Each structure stands twice: as C-alpha cells, then as structure tokens.
PDB file of C-alpha atoms and ligand atoms in Angstrom:
ATOM      1  CA  UNK A  20      68.161 110.504 122.290  1.00 44.00           C
ATOM      2  CA  UNK A  21      65.002 109.846 122.819  1.00 46.00           C
ATOM      3  CA  UNK A  22      65.887 108.636 126.834  1.00 47.00           C
ATOM      4  CA  UNK A  23      68.429 110.356 128.154  1.00 50.00           C
ATOM      5  CA  UNK A  24      69.814 107.376 130.364  1.00 59.00           C
ATOM      6  CA  UNK A  25      70.439 104.897 127.556  1.00 77.00           C
ATOM      7  CA  UNK A  26      73.807 104.124 125.949  1.00 84.00           C
ATOM      8  CA  UNK A  27      73.620 104.422 122.586  1.00 95.00           C
ATOM      9  CA  UNK A  28      75.035 100.526 121.969  1.00 96.00           C
ATOM     10  CA  UNK A  29      73.126  99.741 119.333  1.00 97.00           C
ATOM     11  CA  UNK A  30      74.055 102.581 116.907  1.00 97.00           C
ATOM     12  CA  UNK A  31      74.976 102.091 113.766  1.00 96.00           C
ATOM     13  CA  UNK A  32      73.703  98.450 113.970  1.00 98.00           C
ATOM     14  CA  UNK A  33      70.324  97.635 111.915  1.00 98.00           C
ATOM     15  CA  UNK A  34      68.127  95.313 113.927  1.00 98.00           C
ATOM     16  CA  UNK A  35      64.940  93.582 113.084  1.00 99.00           C
ATOM     17  CA  UNK A  36      62.232  92.997 115.031  1.00 99.00           C
ATOM     18  CA  UNK A  37      59.151  90.950 114.570  1.00 98.00           C
ATOM     19  CA  UNK A  38      56.174  91.745 116.331  1.00 98.00           C
ATOM     20  CA  UNK A  39      52.068  90.638 115.967  1.00 98.00           C
ATOM     21  CA  UNK A  40      50.403  87.538 115.037  1.00 98.00           C
ATOM     22  CA  UNK A  41      49.809  85.933 111.344  1.00 98.00           C
ATOM     23  CA  UNK A  42      46.501  85.980 109.887  1.00 98.00           C
ATOM     24  CA  UNK A  43      45.961  83.027 107.220  1.00 98.00           C
ATOM     25  CA  UNK A  44      42.886  83.875 105.518  1.00 98.00           C
ATOM     26  CA  UNK A  45      39.964  81.538 104.215  1.00 97.00           C
ATOM     27  CA  UNK A  46      38.405  83.395 102.873  1.00 97.00           C
ATOM     28  CA  UNK A  47      37.689  86.863 101.910  1.00 97.00           C
ATOM     29  CA  UNK A  48      35.982  87.603 105.411  1.00 97.00           C
ATOM     30  CA  UNK A  49      37.731  84.773 107.582  1.00 97.00           C
ATOM     31  CA  UNK A  50      41.380  83.911 108.671  1.00 98.00           C
ATOM     32  CA  UNK A  51      42.991  82.301 110.663  1.00 98.00           C
ATOM     33  CA  UNK A  52      44.877  84.019 113.832  1.00 97.00           C
ATOM     34  CA  UNK A  53      46.151  84.691 117.648  1.00 94.00           C
ATOM     35  CA  UNK A  54      45.803  86.424 120.355  1.00 90.00           C
ATOM     36  CA  UNK A  55      49.491  87.995 120.224  1.00 92.00           C
ATOM     37  CA  UNK A  56      48.808  91.701 120.826  1.00 94.00           C
ATOM     38  CA  UNK A  57      52.372  93.248 119.492  1.00 97.00           C
ATOM     39  CA  UNK A  58      53.720  94.525 122.821  1.00 96.00           C
ATOM     40  CA  UNK A  59      56.913  93.220 123.206  1.00 96.00           C
ATOM     41  CA  UNK A  60      57.774  93.503 119.596  1.00 98.00           C
ATOM     42  CA  UNK A  61      56.382  97.447 120.135  1.00 98.00           C
ATOM     43  CA  UNK A  62      58.819  97.500 122.706  1.00 97.00           C
ATOM     44  CA  UNK A  63      61.447  96.082 121.145  1.00 98.00           C
ATOM     45  CA  UNK A  64      61.380  98.286 118.480  1.00 98.00           C
ATOM     46  CA  UNK A  65      61.446 101.403 121.016  1.00 98.00           C
ATOM     47  CA  UNK A  66      64.279 100.234 122.939  1.00 98.00           C
ATOM     48  CA  UNK A  67      66.437  99.991 120.249  1.00 98.00           C
ATOM     49  CA  UNK A  68      65.748 102.856 118.393  1.00 98.00           C
ATOM     50  CA  UNK A  69      66.416 104.437 122.431  1.00 98.00           C
ATOM     51  CA  UNK A  70      69.410 102.314 122.257  1.00 98.00           C
ATOM     52  CA  UNK A  71      71.395 104.034 118.734  1.00 97.00           C
ATOM     53  CA  UNK A  72      69.869 101.448 116.641  1.00 98.00           C
ATOM     54  CA  UNK A  73      68.188 101.655 112.784  1.00 98.00           C
ATOM     55  CA  UNK A  74      64.926  99.039 113.628  1.00 98.00           C
ATOM     56  CA  UNK A  75      62.794  97.854 110.833  1.00 99.00           C
ATOM     57  CA  UNK A  76      59.975  96.528 112.628  1.00 98.00           C
ATOM     58  CA  UNK A  77      57.408  94.010 110.732  1.00 98.00           C
ATOM     59  CA  UNK A  78      54.465  94.399 112.154  1.00 98.00           C
ATOM     60  CA  UNK A  79      51.320  91.044 111.793  1.00 98.00           C
ATOM     61  CA  UNK A  80      48.311  92.385 112.534  1.00 98.00           C
ATOM     62  CA  UNK A  81      49.469  94.904 115.415  1.00 98.00           C
ATOM     63  CA  UNK A  82      46.463  97.634 116.120  1.00 96.00           C
ATOM     64  CA  UNK A  83      48.996  99.929 117.752  1.00 97.00           C
ATOM     65  CA  UNK A  84      50.747 103.363 116.611  1.00 97.00           C
ATOM     66  CA  UNK A  85      53.977 102.317 115.108  1.00 97.00           C
ATOM     67  CA  UNK A  86      57.189 103.719 117.582  1.00 98.00           C
ATOM     68  CA  UNK A  87      58.628 106.899 116.531  1.00 98.00           C
ATOM     69  CA  UNK A  88      62.171 105.915 114.517  1.00 98.00           C
ATOM     70  CA  UNK A  89      61.554 103.007 113.060  1.00 98.00           C
ATOM     71  CA  UNK A  90      60.789 101.571 109.464  1.00 98.00           C
ATOM     72  CA  UNK A  91      57.095 100.141 109.461  1.00 98.00           C
ATOM     73  CA  UNK A  92      56.231  97.206 107.635  1.00 98.00           C
ATOM     74  CA  UNK A  93      53.483  95.825 107.765  1.00 98.00           C
ATOM     75  CA  UNK A  94      52.291  92.299 106.810  1.00 98.00           C
ATOM     76  CA  UNK A  95      49.196  90.322 107.419  1.00 98.00           C
ATOM     77  CA  UNK A  96      49.859  86.491 106.843  1.00 98.00           C
ATOM     78  CA  UNK A  97      52.895  84.334 107.438  1.00 98.00           C
ATOM     79  CA  UNK A  98      53.985  84.190 103.953  1.00 98.00           C
ATOM     80  CA  UNK A  99      54.683  87.872 104.054  1.00 98.00           C
ATOM     81  CA  UNK A 100      55.994  88.005 107.047  1.00 98.00           C
ATOM     82  CA  UNK A 101      58.561  85.573 105.642  1.00 98.00           C
ATOM     83  CA  UNK A 102      59.191  87.693 102.648  1.00 98.00           C
ATOM     84  CA  UNK A 103      59.557  91.129 104.778  1.00 98.00           C
ATOM     85  CA  UNK A 104      61.988  89.860 107.388  1.00 98.00           C
ATOM     86  CA  UNK A 105      64.383  87.580 104.889  1.00 98.00           C
ATOM     87  CA  UNK A 106      64.586  90.875 103.561  1.00 98.00           C
ATOM     88  CA  UNK A 107      65.304  93.573 105.785  1.00 98.00           C
ATOM     89  CA  UNK A 108      67.698  90.793 107.265  1.00 98.00           C
ATOM     90  CA  UNK A 109      70.269  90.606 104.386  1.00 97.00           C
ATOM     91  CA  UNK A 110      71.816  94.026 105.766  1.00 97.00           C
ATOM     92  CA  UNK A 111      70.437  93.196 109.711  1.00 98.00           C
ATOM     93  CA  UNK A 112      72.796  92.792 112.674  1.00 98.00           C
ATOM     94  CA  UNK A 113      70.150  91.425 114.696  1.00 98.00           C
ATOM     95  CA  UNK A 114      66.870  89.729 114.336  1.00 98.00           C
ATOM     96  CA  UNK A 115      64.383  88.523 116.929  1.00 98.00           C
ATOM     97  CA  UNK A 116      61.454  86.878 115.670  1.00 98.00           C
ATOM     98  CA  UNK A 117      58.513  88.345 118.289  1.00 98.00           C
ATOM     99  CA  UNK A 118      56.030  87.971 116.340  1.00 98.00           C
ATOM    100  CA  UNK A 119      53.591  84.794 116.963  1.00 97.00           C
ATOM    101  CA  UNK A 120      53.867  82.910 113.121  1.00 98.00           C
ATOM    102  CA  UNK A 121      50.835  80.482 112.630  1.00 98.00           C
ATOM    103  CA  UNK A 122      52.421  76.888 112.595  1.00 98.00           C
ATOM    104  CA  UNK A 123      49.716  76.776 109.138  1.00 98.00           C
ATOM    105  CA  UNK A 124      47.536  78.238 107.105  1.00 98.00           C
ATOM    106  CA  UNK A 125      44.343  76.952 105.016  1.00 98.00           C
ATOM    107  CA  UNK A 126      44.767  74.635 102.271  1.00 97.00           C
ATOM    108  CA  UNK A 127      42.381  76.091  99.539  1.00 96.00           C
ATOM    109  CA  UNK A 128      42.029  79.933  99.785  1.00 95.00           C
ATOM    110  CA  UNK A 129      38.638  80.014  98.379  1.00 94.00           C
ATOM    111  CA  UNK A 130      38.130  82.952  96.101  1.00 96.00           C
ATOM    112  CA  UNK A 131      34.632  84.045  97.249  1.00 95.00           C
ATOM    113  CA  UNK A 132      32.631  83.870 100.446  1.00 95.00           C
ATOM    114  CA  UNK A 133      31.954  80.522 102.348  1.00 92.00           C
ATOM    115  CA  UNK A 134      28.261  80.038 102.519  1.00 92.00           C
ATOM    116  CA  UNK A 135      26.099  78.618 105.047  1.00 91.00           C
ATOM    117  CA  UNK A 136      24.210  75.411 103.573  1.00 88.00           C
ATOM    118  CA  UNK A 137      21.909  73.197 104.789  1.00 88.00           C
ATOM    119  CA  UNK A 138      25.108  69.902 105.715  1.00 91.00           C
ATOM    120  CA  UNK A 139      27.305  69.802 107.934  1.00 92.00           C
ATOM    121  CA  UNK A 140      30.510  71.593 106.851  1.00 89.00           C
ATOM    122  CA  UNK A 141      33.927  70.826 105.335  1.00 89.00           C
ATOM    123  CA  UNK A 142      37.135  70.039 108.042  1.00 93.00           C
ATOM    124  CA  UNK A 143      39.098  72.809 106.884  1.00 94.00           C
ATOM    125  CA  UNK A 144      42.594  71.472 105.331  1.00 97.00           C
ATOM    126  CA  UNK A 145      45.932  72.896 106.900  1.00 98.00           C
ATOM    127  CA  UNK A 146      49.416  73.479 105.870  1.00 98.00           C
ATOM    128  CA  UNK A 147      52.140  73.877 106.848  1.00 98.00           C
ATOM    129  CA  UNK A 148      53.700  77.241 107.401  1.00 98.00           C
ATOM    130  CA  UNK A 149      57.501  77.255 106.832  1.00 97.00           C
ATOM    131  CA  UNK A 150      59.366  78.319 109.880  1.00 98.00           C
ATOM    132  CA  UNK A 151      61.201  81.610 108.972  1.00 98.00           C
ATOM    133  CA  UNK A 152      63.255  81.378 112.495  1.00 98.00           C
ATOM    134  CA  UNK A 153      64.444  78.376 111.626  1.00 98.00           C
ATOM    135  CA  UNK A 154      65.492  79.833 108.739  1.00 98.00           C
ATOM    136  CA  UNK A 155      66.917  82.911 109.766  1.00 98.00           C
ATOM    137  CA  UNK A 156      69.312  79.918 112.028  1.00 97.00           C
ATOM    138  CA  UNK A 157      70.289  78.305 109.144  1.00 97.00           C
ATOM    139  CA  UNK A 158      70.449  80.969 106.574  1.00 95.00           C
ATOM    140  CA  UNK A 159      72.041  83.986 108.743  1.00 95.00           C
ATOM    141  CA  UNK A 160      74.770  86.339 108.012  1.00 93.00           C
ATOM    142  CA  UNK A 161      78.240  86.058 109.749  1.00 92.00           C
ATOM    143  CA  UNK A 162      78.407  87.351 112.544  1.00 94.00           C
ATOM    144  CA  UNK A 163      74.751  87.958 112.973  1.00 98.00           C
ATOM    145  CA  UNK A 164      72.560  87.335 116.180  1.00 98.00           C
ATOM    146  CA  UNK A 165      69.268  85.274 115.813  1.00 98.00           C
ATOM    147  CA  UNK A 166      66.225  85.536 118.841  1.00 98.00           C
ATOM    148  CA  UNK A 167      63.346  83.567 118.481  1.00 98.00           C
ATOM    149  CA  UNK A 168      60.514  84.018 121.660  1.00 97.00           C
ATOM    150  CA  UNK A 169      59.080  80.695 122.526  1.00 95.00           C
ATOM    151  CA  UNK A 170      55.574  80.518 124.765  1.00 88.00           C
ATOM    152  CA  UNK A 171      55.109  77.319 126.467  1.00 89.00           C
ATOM    153  CA  UNK A 172      52.089  76.340 128.195  1.00 86.00           C
ATOM    154  CA  UNK A 173      53.849  73.508 130.488  1.00 90.00           C
ATOM    155  CA  UNK A 174      57.740  71.689 130.353  1.00 91.00           C
ATOM    156  CA  UNK A 175      58.943  74.809 129.357  1.00 91.00           C
ATOM    157  CA  UNK A 176      62.792  75.358 130.661  1.00 93.00           C
ATOM    158  CA  UNK A 177      63.085  71.858 128.431  1.00 94.00           C
ATOM    159  CA  UNK A 178      60.943  72.935 125.847  1.00 95.00           C
ATOM    160  CA  UNK A 179      63.038  76.073 125.377  1.00 96.00           C
ATOM    161  CA  UNK A 180      65.900  73.829 124.979  1.00 97.00           C
ATOM    162  CA  UNK A 181      64.638  72.464 122.750  1.00 97.00           C
ATOM    163  CA  UNK A 182      63.219  74.515 120.855  1.00 97.00           C
ATOM    164  CA  UNK A 183      66.507  76.515 120.870  1.00 98.00           C
ATOM    165  CA  UNK A 184      68.846  73.855 119.386  1.00 97.00           C
ATOM    166  CA  UNK A 185      66.138  72.821 116.818  1.00 97.00           C
ATOM    167  CA  UNK A 186      65.766  76.618 115.478  1.00 97.00           C
ATOM    168  CA  UNK A 187      69.304  77.100 115.661  1.00 97.00           C
ATOM    169  CA  UNK A 188      69.259  80.134 117.277  1.00 98.00           C
ATOM    170  CA  UNK A 189      71.560  82.148 119.628  1.00 98.00           C
ATOM    171  CA  UNK A 190      69.227  83.213 121.940  1.00 98.00           C
ATOM    172  CA  UNK A 191      65.273  81.666 123.003  1.00 98.00           C
ATOM    173  CA  UNK A 192      62.987  84.507 125.483  1.00 97.00           C
ATOM    174  CA  UNK A 193      60.930  81.525 126.660  1.00 96.00           C
ATOM    175  CA  UNK A 194      58.163  82.347 128.597  1.00 88.00           C
ATOM    176  CA  UNK A 195      54.994  80.349 130.079  1.00 79.00           C
ATOM    177  CA  UNK A 196      51.636  80.741 128.835  1.00 76.00           C
ATOM    178  CA  UNK A 197      48.111  80.147 129.656  1.00 68.00           C
ATOM    179  CA  UNK A 198      46.140  82.136 132.429  1.00 62.00           C
ATOM    180  CA  UNK A 199      45.793  85.318 131.430  1.00 58.00           C
ATOM    181  CA  UNK A 200      49.380  84.954 131.137  1.00 59.00           C
ATOM    182  CA  UNK A 201      51.156  87.555 128.896  1.00 58.00           C
ATOM    183  CA  UNK A 202      49.467  88.213 125.891  1.00 65.00           C
ATOM    184  CA  UNK A 203      47.616  91.603 126.059  1.00 67.00           C
ATOM    185  CA  UNK A 204      49.342  92.826 129.628  1.00 72.00           C
ATOM    186  CA  UNK A 205      51.568  95.222 129.608  1.00 71.00           C
ATOM    187  CA  UNK A 206      54.112  93.564 131.673  1.00 78.00           C
ATOM    188  CA  UNK A 207      56.071  89.871 131.348  1.00 82.00           C
ATOM    189  CA  UNK A 208      58.302  87.533 132.780  1.00 84.00           C
ATOM    190  CA  UNK A 209      60.302  85.653 131.192  1.00 94.00           C
ATOM    191  CA  UNK A 210      64.049  83.191 130.913  1.00 95.00           C
ATOM    192  CA  UNK A 211      66.104  84.201 128.218  1.00 97.00           C
ATOM    193  CA  UNK A 212      68.459  80.704 127.056  1.00 97.00           C
ATOM    194  CA  UNK A 213      71.471  81.249 125.099  1.00 98.00           C
ATOM    195  CA  UNK A 214      72.961  78.971 122.388  1.00 97.00           C
ATOM    196  CA  UNK A 215      76.614  79.020 124.593  1.00 96.00           C
ATOM    197  CA  UNK A 216      74.038  77.667 128.024  1.00 96.00           C
ATOM    198  CA  UNK A 217      73.455  80.476 129.729  1.00 97.00           C
ATOM    199  CA  UNK A 218      70.264  80.908 131.354  1.00 96.00           C
ATOM    200  CA  UNK A 219      68.909  84.643 132.237  1.00 97.00           C
ATOM    201  CA  UNK A 220      66.194  85.486 134.268  1.00 95.00           C
ATOM    202  CA  UNK A 221      63.993  88.014 133.969  1.00 95.00           C
ATOM    203  CA  UNK A 222      61.622  88.898 136.977  1.00 92.00           C
ATOM    204  CA  UNK A 223      57.267  90.306 135.683  1.00 91.00           C
ATOM    205  CA  UNK A 224      58.025  93.575 134.402  1.00 93.00           C
ATOM    206  CA  UNK A 225      57.215  95.582 132.399  1.00 93.00           C
ATOM    207  CA  UNK A 226      57.374  95.154 128.487  1.00 93.00           C
ATOM    208  CA  UNK A 227      59.814  97.165 128.422  1.00 95.00           C
ATOM    209  CA  UNK A 228      62.328  95.921 131.061  1.00 96.00           C
ATOM    210  CA  UNK A 229      61.965  92.597 128.907  1.00 96.00           C
ATOM    211  CA  UNK A 230      63.308  94.391 125.537  1.00 97.00           C
ATOM    212  CA  UNK A 231      66.101  95.845 127.216  1.00 97.00           C
ATOM    213  CA  UNK A 232      67.265  92.505 128.848  1.00 97.00           C
ATOM    214  CA  UNK A 233      67.169  90.945 125.218  1.00 98.00           C
ATOM    215  CA  UNK A 234      69.520  93.863 124.019  1.00 98.00           C
ATOM    216  CA  UNK A 235      71.432  93.168 126.872  1.00 98.00           C
ATOM    217  CA  UNK A 236      72.025  89.729 125.767  1.00 98.00           C
ATOM    218  CA  UNK A 237      72.684  91.140 122.066  1.00 98.00           C
ATOM    219  CA  UNK A 238      74.940  93.689 122.648  1.00 97.00           C
ATOM    220  CA  UNK A 239      77.192  91.332 124.205  1.00 96.00           C
ATOM    221  CA  UNK A 240      77.036  89.362 121.532  1.00 97.00           C
ATOM    222  CA  UNK A 241      77.252  91.586 118.704  1.00 96.00           C
ATOM    223  CA  UNK A 242      80.397  92.589 120.696  1.00 80.00           C
ATOM    224  CA  UNK A 243      82.459  89.361 119.943  1.00 63.00           C
ATOM    225  CA  UNK A 244      81.828  89.801 116.791  1.00 58.00           C
ATOM    226  CA  UNK A 245      82.963  92.825 114.611  1.00 51.00           C
ATOM    227  CA  UNK A 246      80.681  95.313 113.732  1.00 51.00           C
TER     228      UNK A 246
HETATM  229  N1  CTP B 321      58.410  80.927 114.456  1.00 65.61           N
HETATM  230  C1  CTP B 321      58.336  80.910 113.201  1.00 65.61           C
HETATM  231  N2  CTP B 321      57.923  80.369 111.718  1.00 65.61           N
HETATM  232  C2  CTP B 321      56.859  80.144 112.488  1.00 65.61           C
HETATM  233  C3  CTP B 321      56.336  79.392 113.469  1.00 65.61           C
HETATM  234  C4  CTP B 321      57.287  80.146 115.023  1.00 65.61           C
HETATM  235  O1  CTP B 321      59.349  81.980 113.066  1.00 65.61           O
HETATM  236  N3  CTP B 321      56.337  79.416 111.171  1.00 65.61           N
HETATM  237  C5  CTP B 321      59.129  81.181 115.344  1.00 65.61           C
HETATM  238  C6  CTP B 321      57.931  82.541 116.433  1.00 65.61           C
HETATM  239  O2  CTP B 321      58.569  83.648 115.962  1.00 65.61           O
HETATM  240  C7  CTP B 321      58.738  82.518 117.957  1.00 65.61           C
HETATM  241  C8  CTP B 321      59.435  80.769 117.717  1.00 65.61           C
HETATM  242  O3  CTP B 321      59.560  80.138 116.771  1.00 65.61           O
HETATM  243  O4  CTP B 321      59.841  83.415 117.350  1.00 65.61           O
HETATM  244  C9  CTP B 321      58.908  79.873 118.423  1.00 65.61           C
HETATM  245  O5  CTP B 321      57.522  79.684 117.869  1.00 65.61           O
HETATM  246  P1  CTP B 321      56.796  78.815 118.572  1.00 65.61           P
HETATM  247  O6  CTP B 321      55.433  79.212 118.296  1.00 65.61           O
HETATM  248  O7  CTP B 321      57.071  79.013 119.921  1.00 65.61           O
HETATM  249  O8  CTP B 321      57.812  77.002 118.554  1.00 65.61           O
HETATM  250  P2  CTP B 321      57.411  76.623 117.245  1.00 65.61           P
HETATM  251  O9  CTP B 321      58.667  76.427 116.000  1.00 65.61           O
HETATM  252  O10 CTP B 321      55.793  76.482 115.959  1.00 65.61           O
HETATM  253  O11 CTP B 321      56.941  74.552 118.043  1.00 65.61           O
HETATM  254  P3  CTP B 321      55.333  75.111 118.612  1.00 65.61           P
HETATM  255  O12 CTP B 321      54.079  75.779 118.150  1.00 65.61           O
HETATM  256  O13 CTP B 321      55.125  74.080 118.623  1.00 65.61           O
HETATM  257  O14 CTP B 321      55.533  74.546 120.244  1.00 65.61           O
HETATM  258 CA1   CA B 322      53.634  77.543 117.211  1.00 65.61          CA
END
C-alpha cells in the first residue's frame, strides 16, 4: 500500500475519475476554457490508488505530474472527454466527474487562424455539449456509483439538490465558488449530497481529505451492492 494507514477498501474495484477542464477550439490556436486546475481530480485518483482501486484518470488539460499507479487518458475537448469516460465506465464500479466540462462549444471550427479585420468581429455562435454526467446516470451498469461535482456561486444547496436529481447521480459534491474559493487552491470545503437524502459536510481541508470523504461515501454505497 502506498499509504500505510489506508484500508484497501477499494481493492478489486475499477474507478474512473475525470479531472481538469475541457477546451473547446475556435481555431488551431484558440479555445474557450475554464479555470479548473485538476488538483481535486488528481487527489481523487491518488487516494483511490492508495485504497487499492484500479484507477482510470481522464485528464483534461491538466498540468500536473501523472499520479503513480493510475492509468491516465489525456483529453482536450468535452467530446473527447465524453468518449474516454464512457469507454472506461463500461467496466467501472464508480465514476467520479470532477472535471469542469464546457457547457458549450463554438458552432464552427475554423481550420485556419481567425484573422483580425478592420470591421468589428462576428459574434461567436455556440452549441451545447452533451451532459456526460446525465448520460452516465441514464446508462449506468447495475450497482455502479455515479458521483458529480458542482461549483455554485449562490443558493448552493437548493441548486445542488436540483442538479443531483436532474442528473440521476448517487452523490453530488457541492462547493461554493467565487472570490478565490476552490480554483487552483490546495484546499477545499464541500457538502456531499446523496440521492438517499443524506448530507455530509466536509470541513475546509486538503483536497485529499475531501477525496477520501468521497471514497468513504462511494465505498458505503458499493458495500450495499454485490461486487
Ligand atoms: N458535467 C458533465 N457534462 C457537461 C457539463 C457538466 O458531465 N456537459 C458534469 C460535471 O463534470 C460535474 C457536473 O456535471 O460533475 C455538474 O457540472 P455543473 O457545471 O455544475 O452542472 P451543469 O449541469 O452544467 O449546470 P450549470 O453549469 O448550469 O450550473
Ligand atoms: Ca456547467
């Protein structure tokens, strides 16, 4: 075991974690992106390895060293992340969507670099990306545990409850963002909402501690189901 004190309570389990933030290309040099660093997803992958799981980490634009012992699948866009996650989910006992997935992508990709012109630029038209977490909720294997993350700026818990139900997830890790909270910081605080009505508060601490709290809740749900 990588960490002596950790119980191997995910031994024999395959878990999939998505991390980072997707980038939606406008042209060969530009993209629409977001501020997700991948730290929380990496902490989830590391702690799952320490608990004995086989780990697939689908990493979207993460500038961090690969976590030891995890299989890392690098991706760029939401479309690529979707393909990699759904592929890995086919054998997974649990899927944790920690990645910040772009809700929209540019409707048209320009094969050559968009040039500056004298006139004002055209508006960028966007189209919706598929909701991967919702797809996982709809197509889950029997017994598979699905976990989402949600960053909310206001009405954190009501928005979280609605989101959990809409996406048919088992667990939703909700944290408040804005004013330098969460993004790129090594620590995090959250409330984990369960489809069974449970509410688990995780006090501000290392992203590893939040990751372990998530795996505790996942293990409890896997334990209710035969492997
Ligand atoms: N998610 C996803 N696919 C998307 C958008 C989000 O799988 N196209 C996942 C995220 O990885 C996260 C969860 O859904 O685990 C919640 O993401 P969030 O952005 O909070 O939810 P949205 O449904 O996109 O709602 P909104 O952005 O409007 O709050
Ligand atoms: Ca979103």
